[in-house]
Coordinates of C-alpha atoms and ligand atoms in Angstrom, one line a residue:
M19 CA -71.8 -26.9 -5.6
G20 CA -70.5 -28.9 -8.3
W21 CA -69.3 -27.3 -10.9
D22 CA -69.3 -28.3 -15.1
L23 CA -66.6 -29.6 -16.8
I24 CA -64.7 -27.8 -19.1
T25 CA -64.1 -29.5 -22.1
K26 CA -61.4 -29.3 -24.4
T27 CA -62.1 -29.2 -28.4
P28 CA -60.3 -31.7 -30.6
A29 CA -58.5 -28.8 -32.3
Q30 CA -57.2 -27.7 -28.5
R31 CA -56.6 -30.9 -28.2
A32 CA -54.4 -31.7 -31.3
A33 CA -52.9 -28.3 -30.7
A34 CA -51.1 -28.7 -27.2
N35 CA -48.2 -30.2 -27.3
L36 CA -48.5 -32.6 -25.0
S37 CA -51.5 -33.5 -26.7
D38 CA -51.7 -37.2 -25.6
Y39 CA -51.3 -37.5 -22.5
P40 CA -52.8 -41.0 -21.6
R41 CA -50.2 -42.2 -24.2
M42 CA -46.9 -39.9 -23.3
R43 CA -48.0 -41.1 -19.3
E44 CA -47.2 -44.8 -20.3
T45 CA -44.5 -44.0 -22.6
F46 CA -42.0 -41.2 -21.3
D47 CA -39.1 -41.3 -18.9
W48 CA -36.8 -39.0 -17.6
A49 CA -33.1 -40.0 -19.5
Q50 CA -35.3 -39.6 -22.7
A51 CA -36.3 -36.2 -21.5
R52 CA -32.5 -35.6 -21.4
T53 CA -32.1 -35.6 -25.0
R54 CA -34.3 -32.6 -25.2
L55 CA -31.3 -30.2 -24.0
S56 CA -28.0 -30.0 -25.1
G57 CA -25.7 -30.5 -22.2
V58 CA -22.4 -28.7 -22.4
P59 CA -20.3 -29.4 -25.1
G60 CA -17.4 -31.1 -24.1
G61 CA -19.8 -32.4 -21.0
G62 CA -21.5 -31.9 -18.2
L63 CA -25.3 -30.0 -17.7
N64 CA -25.4 -26.5 -16.9
I65 CA -28.9 -24.5 -16.1
A66 CA -26.9 -21.0 -17.8
Y67 CA -26.3 -23.1 -21.1
E68 CA -29.7 -24.5 -21.4
A69 CA -30.9 -21.1 -21.1
V70 CA -29.1 -18.7 -22.5
D71 CA -26.0 -20.1 -25.3
R72 CA -27.7 -22.9 -26.6
H73 CA -29.9 -19.9 -28.1
A74 CA -27.4 -17.1 -28.2
T75 CA -25.3 -19.6 -30.9
G76 CA -28.3 -20.7 -32.4
P77 CA -31.0 -19.4 -34.4
R78 CA -32.9 -17.2 -31.9
G79 CA -29.8 -15.6 -31.4
D80 CA -31.5 -12.1 -32.1
A81 CA -34.6 -13.1 -30.2
T82 CA -35.5 -11.3 -27.2
A83 CA -35.2 -13.5 -24.4
L84 CA -36.1 -10.0 -21.8
R85 CA -38.7 -7.7 -22.3
C86 CA -38.0 -5.5 -18.9
L87 CA -40.5 -2.9 -18.1
S88 CA -39.9 -0.1 -15.9
A89 CA -40.8 3.6 -14.5
T90 CA -38.5 5.0 -16.9
G91 CA -38.8 2.7 -20.5
T92 CA -39.2 -0.4 -21.8
T93 CA -35.4 -2.9 -22.4
D94 CA -35.1 -5.5 -24.5
V95 CA -32.3 -7.9 -24.1
T96 CA -31.8 -10.7 -26.5
Y97 CA -30.0 -14.1 -26.2
Q98 CA -26.6 -12.8 -27.4
D99 CA -26.9 -9.7 -25.2
L100 CA -27.6 -12.2 -22.2
L101 CA -24.9 -14.3 -23.0
R102 CA -22.2 -11.5 -22.9
L103 CA -23.5 -9.7 -19.8
T104 CA -24.0 -13.4 -17.9
S105 CA -20.4 -13.9 -19.1
R106 CA -19.2 -10.5 -17.9
F107 CA -20.8 -11.6 -14.7
A108 CA -19.1 -14.9 -14.4
S109 CA -16.2 -13.5 -14.4
L110 CA -16.6 -11.3 -12.0
L111 CA -17.2 -13.7 -9.8
D112 CA -13.8 -16.0 -11.0
T113 CA -12.2 -12.4 -10.4
L114 CA -13.5 -11.9 -7.1
G115 CA -11.8 -15.3 -6.3
V116 CA -15.5 -17.0 -5.7
R117 CA -15.1 -20.7 -6.3
P118 CA -17.7 -23.2 -7.2
G119 CA -20.4 -24.2 -4.8
E120 CA -20.1 -21.3 -3.0
R121 CA -23.5 -19.1 -2.5
V122 CA -24.5 -16.3 -4.2
F123 CA -27.4 -14.0 -3.3
S124 CA -29.4 -12.0 -4.5
L125 CA -32.0 -9.0 -2.9
L126 CA -33.6 -7.5 -5.6
G127 CA -36.6 -6.4 -7.4
R128 CA -37.4 -7.2 -10.9
G129 CA -34.9 -6.4 -13.5
V130 CA -32.2 -7.1 -16.2
E131 CA -29.4 -7.4 -12.8
L132 CA -31.8 -10.1 -11.4
Y133 CA -31.7 -12.2 -14.5
V134 CA -27.4 -12.1 -14.8
T135 CA -26.8 -12.4 -11.5
A136 CA -29.0 -15.7 -11.3
L137 CA -27.4 -17.1 -15.0
G138 CA -24.3 -15.3 -14.2
T139 CA -23.9 -17.6 -10.8
L140 CA -25.2 -20.5 -12.4
R141 CA -22.5 -20.2 -15.4
H142 CA -19.9 -19.7 -13.3
G143 CA -20.7 -22.9 -11.1
S144 CA -21.7 -21.2 -8.3
V145 CA -24.9 -21.8 -6.3
Y146 CA -28.0 -18.9 -6.8
S147 CA -30.0 -18.2 -3.9
P148 CA -32.6 -15.4 -4.1
L149 CA -34.3 -13.6 -1.5
F150 CA -37.8 -11.9 -1.1
A151 CA -36.8 -7.9 -1.4
A152 CA -39.8 -7.5 1.0
F153 CA -38.3 -9.5 3.6
G154 CA -37.0 -7.3 6.4
P155 CA -33.4 -7.3 8.0
D156 CA -34.7 -10.2 10.2
P157 CA -35.4 -13.2 7.4
V158 CA -32.4 -11.7 5.2
R159 CA -29.8 -12.1 8.1
E160 CA -31.1 -15.6 8.7
R161 CA -31.4 -16.9 5.2
I162 CA -28.1 -15.3 4.2
A163 CA -26.1 -17.3 7.5
R164 CA -27.8 -20.3 7.1
G165 CA -26.5 -20.4 3.5
D166 CA -23.1 -19.6 4.2
G167 CA -23.7 -16.7 1.1
A168 CA -20.5 -15.2 -0.1
V169 CA -21.6 -12.5 -2.4
L170 CA -24.7 -10.0 -1.9
V171 CA -26.0 -8.4 -4.8
T172 CA -28.6 -5.5 -4.1
T173 CA -29.8 -2.2 -4.6
P174 CA -28.2 0.7 -2.1
E175 CA -31.6 1.3 -0.7
L176 CA -32.4 -2.2 0.3
Y177 CA -28.6 -2.6 1.8
E178 CA -29.2 0.5 4.0
R179 CA -32.8 -0.8 5.2
K180 CA -32.1 -4.4 5.7
V181 CA -28.5 -5.9 5.5
A182 CA -26.4 -3.2 7.1
P183 CA -28.2 -3.3 10.5
V184 CA -27.4 -6.9 10.4
R185 CA -23.9 -7.0 8.4
E186 CA -21.6 -7.8 11.3
Q187 CA -23.5 -11.2 11.9
L188 CA -22.3 -12.2 8.3
P189 CA -18.7 -12.5 8.5
G190 CA -18.7 -15.0 5.4
M191 CA -19.9 -12.2 3.6
R192 CA -17.0 -11.2 1.6
H193 CA -18.8 -8.8 -1.5
V194 CA -21.6 -7.2 -1.5
L195 CA -22.7 -5.4 -5.1
V196 CA -24.8 -2.7 -5.6
L197 CA -26.6 -1.2 -8.8
G198 CA -25.9 2.5 -7.8
D199 CA -23.8 4.5 -5.5
P200 CA -21.9 2.2 -3.4
P201 CA -23.0 2.5 0.3
P202 CA -19.8 2.0 2.7
G203 CA -19.3 -1.5 2.9
T204 CA -20.5 -2.0 -0.6
V205 CA -19.1 -1.7 -4.0
S206 CA -20.5 -1.0 -7.0
L207 CA -21.3 -3.6 -9.6
A208 CA -21.0 -1.5 -12.3
D209 CA -17.7 -0.7 -11.4
E210 CA -16.6 -4.5 -10.9
L211 CA -18.1 -5.3 -14.7
A212 CA -16.4 -2.8 -16.3
R213 CA -13.3 -4.5 -15.4
C214 CA -14.4 -8.0 -16.3
P215 CA -14.0 -9.6 -19.9
D216 CA -17.4 -10.3 -21.3
R217 CA -16.7 -14.0 -22.1
F218 CA -16.7 -17.4 -19.9
D219 CA -16.8 -20.3 -21.0
V220 CA -19.7 -21.5 -19.1
A221 CA -18.8 -23.6 -16.2
P222 CA -18.9 -28.4 -17.0
T223 CA -21.0 -28.3 -14.0
R224 CA -22.2 -32.0 -13.3
A225 CA -26.1 -33.3 -13.0
R226 CA -25.7 -33.4 -9.8
D227 CA -24.2 -30.2 -8.6
M228 CA -25.9 -27.8 -6.5
A229 CA -27.3 -24.6 -8.7
L230 CA -30.0 -23.7 -6.5
L231 CA -30.3 -23.2 -2.8
H232 CA -34.8 -22.1 -2.5
F233 CA -35.1 -20.8 1.2
T234 CA -39.0 -22.4 2.7
S235 CA -40.6 -22.3 5.8
G236 CA -41.8 -25.3 8.0
T237 CA -43.8 -25.3 11.3
T238 CA -41.0 -25.2 13.4
G239 CA -38.1 -24.3 13.3
A240 CA -35.4 -22.0 11.1
P241 CA -35.9 -21.9 7.2
K242 CA -34.7 -24.8 5.8
G243 CA -32.6 -24.4 2.5
A244 CA -33.6 -26.4 0.4
V245 CA -30.6 -27.8 -2.7
H246 CA -31.4 -28.5 -5.7
V247 CA -29.1 -29.5 -8.7
H248 CA -28.3 -28.7 -12.2
E249 CA -30.2 -32.0 -13.3
A250 CA -33.7 -29.8 -12.1
V251 CA -33.1 -27.8 -15.7
V252 CA -34.8 -31.3 -17.4
A253 CA -38.2 -30.9 -15.1
H254 CA -38.0 -27.1 -15.8
H255 CA -38.0 -27.7 -19.4
V256 CA -40.3 -30.6 -20.3
T257 CA -42.6 -30.0 -17.7
A258 CA -42.8 -26.1 -19.4
A259 CA -43.4 -27.3 -22.8
W260 CA -46.1 -30.1 -21.5
A261 CA -48.0 -27.4 -18.2
L262 CA -47.5 -24.1 -19.4
D263 CA -47.7 -25.4 -23.4
L264 CA -44.4 -23.1 -23.6
R265 CA -43.1 -22.9 -27.3
P266 CA -39.8 -20.7 -29.1
D267 CA -41.9 -17.6 -30.4
D268 CA -44.0 -17.2 -26.7
V269 CA -44.6 -14.3 -25.1
F270 CA -44.8 -15.6 -21.7
W271 CA -45.4 -14.0 -18.6
C272 CA -44.9 -15.2 -15.2
T273 CA -46.2 -13.4 -12.6
A274 CA -44.4 -14.6 -9.3
D275 CA -41.8 -12.7 -7.5
P276 CA -38.7 -14.0 -8.3
G277 CA -37.9 -14.0 -4.3
W278 CA -39.6 -17.7 -4.1
V279 CA -39.2 -20.8 -6.2
T280 CA -41.6 -19.7 -8.9
G281 CA -40.0 -17.0 -9.9
T282 CA -36.9 -18.5 -10.4
S283 CA -38.2 -22.3 -12.3
Y284 CA -40.5 -20.7 -14.2
G285 CA -39.7 -16.9 -13.7
I286 CA -36.0 -17.1 -15.3
I287 CA -35.0 -20.5 -16.5
A288 CA -38.0 -22.6 -18.0
P289 CA -39.3 -20.3 -20.2
L290 CA -35.4 -19.4 -21.6
T291 CA -34.5 -22.9 -22.1
H292 CA -37.6 -22.6 -24.7
G293 CA -35.8 -19.6 -26.2
A294 CA -38.5 -17.7 -25.6
T295 CA -39.6 -14.1 -24.7
V296 CA -39.9 -13.6 -20.5
V297 CA -41.6 -10.2 -19.7
V298 CA -40.8 -8.5 -17.3
D299 CA -42.3 -5.8 -14.9
A300 CA -40.6 -4.1 -12.2
A301 CA -44.2 -2.4 -11.2
E302 CA -46.3 -4.2 -8.4
F303 CA -49.6 -5.4 -9.2
D304 CA -52.1 -2.8 -10.5
A305 CA -55.1 -4.2 -12.4
K306 CA -55.0 -2.2 -15.2
R307 CA -51.7 -2.1 -16.0
W308 CA -51.6 -6.0 -15.9
Y309 CA -54.1 -6.1 -18.5
A310 CA -52.1 -3.2 -20.5
N311 CA -49.2 -5.8 -20.0
L312 CA -51.2 -8.8 -21.6
A313 CA -52.7 -6.5 -24.6
D314 CA -49.7 -4.1 -25.2
Q315 CA -47.0 -7.0 -24.8
H316 CA -48.8 -9.7 -26.7
V317 CA -48.3 -12.2 -24.0
S318 CA -49.2 -15.8 -24.9
V319 CA -48.8 -17.8 -22.0
W320 CA -49.2 -16.5 -18.8
Y321 CA -48.7 -18.1 -15.6
T322 CA -50.3 -16.3 -12.5
A323 CA -51.9 -17.1 -8.9
P324 CA -55.3 -17.3 -7.6
T325 CA -54.4 -14.0 -5.2
A326 CA -54.0 -12.2 -8.2
L327 CA -56.7 -13.2 -10.0
R328 CA -59.0 -12.8 -7.0
M329 CA -58.2 -9.4 -7.3
L330 CA -58.8 -9.0 -10.8
M331 CA -62.3 -10.4 -10.7
R332 CA -63.0 -7.5 -7.7
H333 CA -62.4 -5.4 -11.0
G334 CA -65.1 -7.0 -12.9
A335 CA -65.3 -8.5 -16.1
D336 CA -65.9 -5.4 -17.8
L337 CA -62.2 -4.1 -17.0
A338 CA -60.9 -6.7 -18.8
D339 CA -63.3 -6.4 -21.6
Q340 CA -61.1 -3.2 -22.4
Y341 CA -58.2 -4.6 -23.3
D342 CA -57.8 -6.9 -26.4
L343 CA -56.4 -10.0 -25.3
S344 CA -56.7 -12.5 -28.0
A345 CA -52.9 -12.9 -28.0
L346 CA -53.4 -14.9 -25.1
R347 CA -53.6 -18.6 -25.4
H348 CA -53.0 -20.9 -22.2
I349 CA -53.1 -19.2 -18.8
A350 CA -52.4 -21.6 -15.8
S351 CA -52.2 -20.3 -11.8
V352 CA -50.1 -22.1 -9.0
G353 CA -48.9 -21.5 -5.0
E354 CA -52.3 -21.7 -3.4
P355 CA -55.8 -22.9 -3.9
L356 CA -58.0 -21.6 -6.7
N357 CA -61.2 -21.3 -6.4
P358 CA -63.4 -23.2 -9.2
E359 CA -65.5 -19.4 -9.6
A360 CA -61.3 -18.0 -10.5
V361 CA -61.2 -21.3 -13.4
V362 CA -64.1 -20.3 -15.0
W363 CA -64.0 -16.6 -14.7
G364 CA -60.8 -17.0 -16.4
A365 CA -63.2 -18.9 -19.4
Q366 CA -65.6 -15.4 -19.6
A367 CA -63.7 -12.8 -18.3
L368 CA -60.1 -13.5 -20.4
G369 CA -61.0 -15.9 -22.8
H370 CA -59.2 -19.3 -21.7
P371 CA -60.3 -20.9 -18.0
I372 CA -57.2 -21.1 -15.7
H373 CA -54.8 -24.3 -15.3
D374 CA -54.2 -25.0 -11.8
N375 CA -51.3 -26.9 -11.1
W376 CA -49.4 -27.9 -8.2
W377 CA -45.8 -28.2 -6.6
Q378 CA -43.5 -26.6 -3.9
T379 CA -39.8 -25.4 -3.1
E380 CA -39.2 -29.0 -2.1
T381 CA -40.3 -30.6 -5.7
G382 CA -38.3 -27.9 -7.7
A383 CA -41.2 -28.3 -11.2
I384 CA -44.9 -28.7 -11.4
M385 CA -45.9 -32.1 -10.5
I386 CA -49.9 -32.1 -10.5
S387 CA -51.4 -30.3 -13.3
N388 CA -54.4 -29.1 -15.7
F389 CA -52.9 -29.7 -19.4
P390 CA -54.1 -28.0 -22.1
A391 CA -55.4 -31.1 -23.6
V392 CA -57.2 -32.1 -21.1
D393 CA -60.7 -31.5 -19.4
I394 CA -60.6 -29.5 -16.3
R395 CA -62.6 -30.0 -13.3
P396 CA -62.6 -26.6 -11.8
G397 CA -61.1 -26.8 -8.2
A398 CA -58.9 -30.0 -8.8
M399 CA -55.1 -29.4 -9.1
G400 CA -55.4 -31.6 -12.1
L401 CA -53.4 -35.0 -13.0
P402 CA -49.9 -36.1 -12.6
M403 CA -47.2 -34.7 -14.9
P404 CA -45.7 -37.4 -17.1
G405 CA -42.7 -39.1 -15.4
V406 CA -44.2 -38.5 -12.5
D407 CA -45.7 -40.6 -9.2
V408 CA -48.1 -39.1 -7.1
A409 CA -50.1 -40.6 -4.3
V410 CA -52.1 -39.3 -1.1
L411 CA -51.3 -41.9 1.6
R412 CA -53.6 -43.1 4.3
R413 CA -52.9 -40.8 7.4
G414 CA -52.2 -41.8 11.6
D415 CA -52.8 -40.3 14.5
D416 CA -51.0 -37.3 13.6
G417 CA -52.3 -36.3 11.3
R418 CA -49.4 -37.3 8.8
A419 CA -48.9 -40.6 6.4
R420 CA -48.5 -42.8 8.6
V421 CA -45.5 -45.4 8.6
E422 CA -44.9 -49.0 9.2
G423 CA -41.3 -50.4 9.1
G424 CA -41.1 -47.8 6.2
E425 CA -44.3 -48.8 4.8
V426 CA -46.8 -46.7 3.8
T427 CA -50.4 -47.5 2.4
V428 CA -51.8 -45.3 -0.3
A429 CA -55.6 -44.2 0.5
A430 CA -59.0 -45.1 -1.3
A431 CA -60.2 -42.7 -3.4
D432 CA -62.3 -40.0 -2.2
E433 CA -60.0 -40.2 1.2
V434 CA -58.4 -37.4 2.5
G435 CA -54.4 -38.5 3.2
E436 CA -50.9 -37.0 2.7
L437 CA -50.1 -35.9 -0.5
A438 CA -46.6 -38.0 -1.6
V439 CA -44.6 -37.8 -4.5
R440 CA -42.2 -41.3 -5.8
R441 CA -38.4 -40.4 -5.3
G442 CA -36.3 -40.3 -8.7
W443 CA -37.5 -36.9 -10.7
P444 CA -34.5 -34.8 -11.9
S445 CA -35.8 -31.3 -9.5
M446 CA -36.4 -33.8 -6.4
F447 CA -34.6 -31.3 -3.3
R448 CA -31.0 -33.2 -2.4
G449 CA -31.1 -32.4 0.5
Y450 CA -31.7 -28.9 3.2
L451 CA -28.5 -27.2 3.5
H452 CA -26.9 -28.5 7.4
D453 CA -30.0 -30.5 8.3
D454 CA -30.1 -34.2 6.9
E455 CA -31.5 -35.2 9.6
R456 CA -34.7 -33.1 8.7
Y457 CA -34.4 -34.1 4.7
A458 CA -34.4 -38.1 6.1
R459 CA -37.7 -36.9 7.9
C460 CA -39.2 -36.0 4.8
F461 CA -39.3 -39.5 3.2
A462 CA -40.8 -42.5 4.0
G463 CA -39.2 -45.5 2.1
A464 CA -39.7 -44.4 -1.6
W465 CA -41.7 -41.6 -1.3
Y466 CA -41.5 -38.0 -0.6
L467 CA -43.8 -36.3 1.5
T468 CA -45.0 -33.1 0.8
G469 CA -46.9 -32.0 3.8
D470 CA -49.9 -31.7 1.9
L471 CA -53.5 -33.2 2.5
A472 CA -55.2 -34.1 -0.4
R473 CA -57.3 -37.0 -2.1
S474 CA -57.7 -38.3 -5.5
D475 CA -60.9 -38.8 -7.2
R476 CA -61.9 -42.1 -9.2
D477 CA -60.6 -40.9 -12.2
G478 CA -57.4 -39.8 -10.9
Y479 CA -58.0 -36.2 -10.1
Y480 CA -56.1 -34.4 -7.5
W481 CA -57.8 -32.0 -5.3
F482 CA -56.1 -30.2 -2.7
V483 CA -57.3 -30.1 1.3
G484 CA -55.3 -28.2 3.3
R485 CA -51.6 -28.3 5.0
A486 CA -50.7 -30.9 7.7
D487 CA -49.1 -28.9 9.0
D488 CA -49.3 -25.1 10.6
V489 CA -47.7 -23.4 7.8
I490 CA -50.0 -20.0 6.3
K491 CA -49.8 -19.3 2.9
S492 CA -50.4 -15.2 1.9
A493 CA -50.4 -14.0 -0.9
G494 CA -49.1 -17.5 -2.3
H495 CA -45.9 -16.8 0.1
L496 CA -45.1 -19.9 2.7
I497 CA -44.9 -18.5 6.1
G498 CA -42.9 -20.3 8.7
P499 CA -45.0 -19.2 12.4
F500 CA -42.2 -19.9 13.9
E501 CA -39.7 -17.5 12.1
V502 CA -42.5 -14.9 13.3
E503 CA -43.0 -15.7 16.8
S504 CA -39.1 -15.3 17.1
A505 CA -39.3 -11.9 15.6
L506 CA -42.3 -10.8 18.0
M507 CA -40.3 -12.5 20.9
A508 CA -37.9 -9.6 21.0
H509 CA -40.2 -6.9 21.7
P510 CA -39.6 -6.2 25.5
A511 CA -43.0 -6.5 26.4
V512 CA -43.9 -9.9 25.2
A513 CA -43.6 -13.1 27.0
E514 CA -45.3 -15.8 24.2
V515 CA -46.8 -15.7 20.8
G516 CA -48.6 -18.0 18.3
V517 CA -49.1 -16.8 15.1
I518 CA -51.8 -18.8 13.1
G519 CA -52.8 -18.2 9.4
K520 CA -56.3 -16.4 9.3
P521 CA -58.7 -16.9 6.2
D522 CA -59.1 -14.0 3.9
P523 CA -61.2 -13.7 0.8
V524 CA -58.4 -11.9 -1.7
A525 CA -54.7 -13.3 -0.1
G526 CA -56.3 -16.8 1.1
E527 CA -55.0 -16.1 4.5
L528 CA -53.3 -13.1 6.7
V529 CA -50.8 -13.9 9.1
K530 CA -52.1 -13.0 12.8
A531 CA -49.9 -13.2 15.8
F532 CA -51.7 -13.9 19.4
V533 CA -49.4 -12.3 22.2
T534 CA -49.3 -12.5 25.7
L535 CA -47.7 -9.6 27.5
K536 CA -45.2 -9.6 30.4
P537 CA -45.9 -8.6 34.1
G538 CA -45.9 -4.9 34.1
H539 CA -47.6 -4.4 30.5
E540 CA -50.9 -3.5 29.4
A541 CA -52.6 -3.9 26.7
S542 CA -54.2 -1.0 24.6
D543 CA -53.8 0.2 21.0
E544 CA -50.8 2.2 21.3
L545 CA -48.9 -1.0 22.1
R546 CA -50.9 -3.1 19.2
L547 CA -49.6 -0.7 16.6
D548 CA -45.7 -0.2 18.4
L549 CA -46.1 -4.9 18.0
L550 CA -47.4 -4.5 14.1
A551 CA -44.7 -1.5 13.8
F552 CA -41.8 -3.6 15.4
G553 CA -43.2 -6.8 13.4
R554 CA -43.4 -4.9 9.6
R555 CA -39.4 -3.1 10.7
N556 CA -38.0 -6.3 11.3
L557 CA -39.5 -9.2 9.3
G558 CA -40.8 -6.6 6.4
G559 CA -43.4 -8.4 4.0
V560 CA -44.2 -11.3 6.1
A561 CA -45.0 -9.5 9.6
P562 CA -48.4 -10.1 11.0
K563 CA -51.1 -8.0 9.9
E564 CA -53.7 -8.5 13.0
I565 CA -52.4 -9.0 16.5
S566 CA -54.7 -9.7 19.2
F567 CA -53.7 -9.7 23.1
D568 CA -54.3 -12.8 24.9
Q569 CA -53.2 -13.5 28.4
H570 CA -53.8 -17.0 28.0
L571 CA -52.7 -19.2 25.0
P572 CA -53.5 -22.7 25.3
H573 CA -50.6 -25.1 25.4
T574 CA -49.9 -28.6 24.8
R575 CA -48.5 -31.1 27.8
S576 CA -45.1 -30.5 26.1
G577 CA -45.6 -26.7 26.1
K578 CA -45.9 -25.8 22.8
V579 CA -48.3 -23.0 21.9
M580 CA -51.5 -25.2 20.2
R581 CA -51.9 -23.2 17.3
R582 CA -54.6 -25.1 15.6
L583 CA -56.6 -23.8 18.8
L584 CA -55.8 -20.5 18.4
R585 CA -57.0 -21.1 14.7
A586 CA -60.2 -22.8 15.8
R587 CA -61.1 -19.8 18.4
E588 CA -60.1 -17.0 15.2
L589 CA -63.0 -19.2 13.3
G590 CA -65.3 -19.4 16.3
L591 CA -65.1 -23.2 16.1
D592 CA -66.0 -26.1 18.0
E593 CA -62.4 -25.8 20.1
G594 CA -62.6 -29.6 20.5
D595 CA -63.3 -29.9 16.2
T596 CA -60.1 -28.9 14.5
S597 CA -60.5 -31.3 11.8
T598 CA -62.6 -28.8 9.7
L599 CA -59.5 -27.2 10.0
E600 CA -57.8 -28.3 7.0
A601 CA -60.1 -27.1 4.5
P602 CA -59.2 -23.2 3.1
V603 CA -61.1 -23.2 0.3
Ligands
AMP715 P1 -43.8 -23.2 -1.7 O1 -43.1 -24.0 -1.6 O2 -43.7 -21.6 -1.2 O3 -43.5 -23.0 -3.8 O4 -45.4 -23.4 -1.5 C1 -45.8 -24.8 -2.2 C2 -46.8 -25.2 -1.2 O5 -48.4 -24.6 -2.0 C3 -47.5 -26.1 -1.1 O6 -47.5 -27.4 -0.1 C4 -49.7 -26.4 -1.4 O7 -49.9 -26.3 0.3 C5 -49.3 -24.7 -1.9 N1 -49.6 -24.9 -2.6 C6 -49.0 -25.1 -4.4 N2 -49.6 -25.0 -5.2 C7 -50.9 -25.1 -5.1 C8 -52.3 -25.5 -5.6 N3 -52.5 -25.2 -7.0 N4 -53.1 -25.9 -4.6 C9 -53.3 -25.5 -3.1 N5 -52.2 -25.4 -2.7 C10 -50.6 -24.8 -3.6

């Protein structure tokens, strides 16, 4: 079914931060964009300085930086408060002997401490790495170990459940700071902070110094630690201005979980570099609560995700009608395919169409967007960011971009190929930690290969088609099948496992495991429940939601489980035809 173009009025175009997209695409360059930021006085570039200091010491010092909503009430933190809090945290890291460049992990829910940990770490010159609080002990251990975590900030409850069972396997983790009464092996963050001064000059890091470590998943092997540098802040700042239309007087709400990249790039860094007010809600999704947040906090720019929008759509437009959403100026979505129905529903129920945009952990910032001043083609991810060169590359037999002698071929209009981005944007990842070979494999000449399949139409709009590999997107979270398979393999009854994403109308995909049992074990509902519980205990929120027993998993000649075939079986497709599997939308 075709969807009508959503056109923007001349007044809407004129009002947007990026009012003339074609001109900016011609003229923009990143070196010039760098002058939009201050830089550390005396030299250097540090994300925390751009997000905190330059506002704290300027006219927005008294402005609310964070508005934190929780069961116990609302806490406002000004930019000046944030300067003091992050300075004290940086002093603490210094006192503990943490060296610049060492990794500080957080395993926290949404609250002031998470922001202070992230920005205090950057201020100190060490590297911030967030963990998804719903992870179980296996993914937590794996990431802290691979990231050489020296410090962890968490809560006593999360520590007891997810870290204490694996602590012995993390000898390099020297300090665990907790938000309440410290269990054995940890210390109280509040007590430690009380001993530290609330002045700490921001570290004069260089643009190319490592700042952030974000773990992401591939089809095979352990999770990959994507390395980002302080210079990424230039892209965070500019993309937030243009794709999200952010301004200093905005109230901004990014609903992404802070344990993943969007929650850091756009939940913490980008809006603060603009001096905006960031809404932080500790609670989980609830349709009425979300509408109440939008209305009561006068949210003007809202950055959310397709799964959440689909959940709101299920409650109908009548519910939205009960709230005053007149403060809203712009709504954007990211992380998974956004159905055209949702784009149009936004216009009808919320007063604004949803502006889809595309990026991934490795790109660090938005690369493709439906810009506020540009007409929307519902279902398309949008147009490339000024300063970012995107292409769809022709594919070889393995389904990935074909590379011959280091050269690639750009696909014709409307031809499906692998989405690629030309090197040279400031938030490009600079490595996978400890895995140079894997990093090198992501590039073909000047192009970074994204692993996504897409096509571009004759007018240059990009359309998502699917993944070129087997990674799963469930409720916006990227899940590596290998990590889930490895965890289930630890169960005594399991001989082999194949994990796939099973299409789901709300979450996009659900994690489903096909399990072959060892001799002596019988398939039963009891064993299925036991395996589901085992998965949840070890993996947490990324555990399989469904398990099927299958004593005849399909294999490649080299003996690997063929996940594509499992997916075809699940969808009831002809097993010879796995090509249609590329189109989850
Ligand atoms: P992550 O690295 O966890 O942020 O996941 C990035 C992946 O999410 C991309 O490579 C895509 O597969 C998917 N993704 C992100 N944004 C979109 C979008 N707007 N439409 C479709 N898929 C998306």
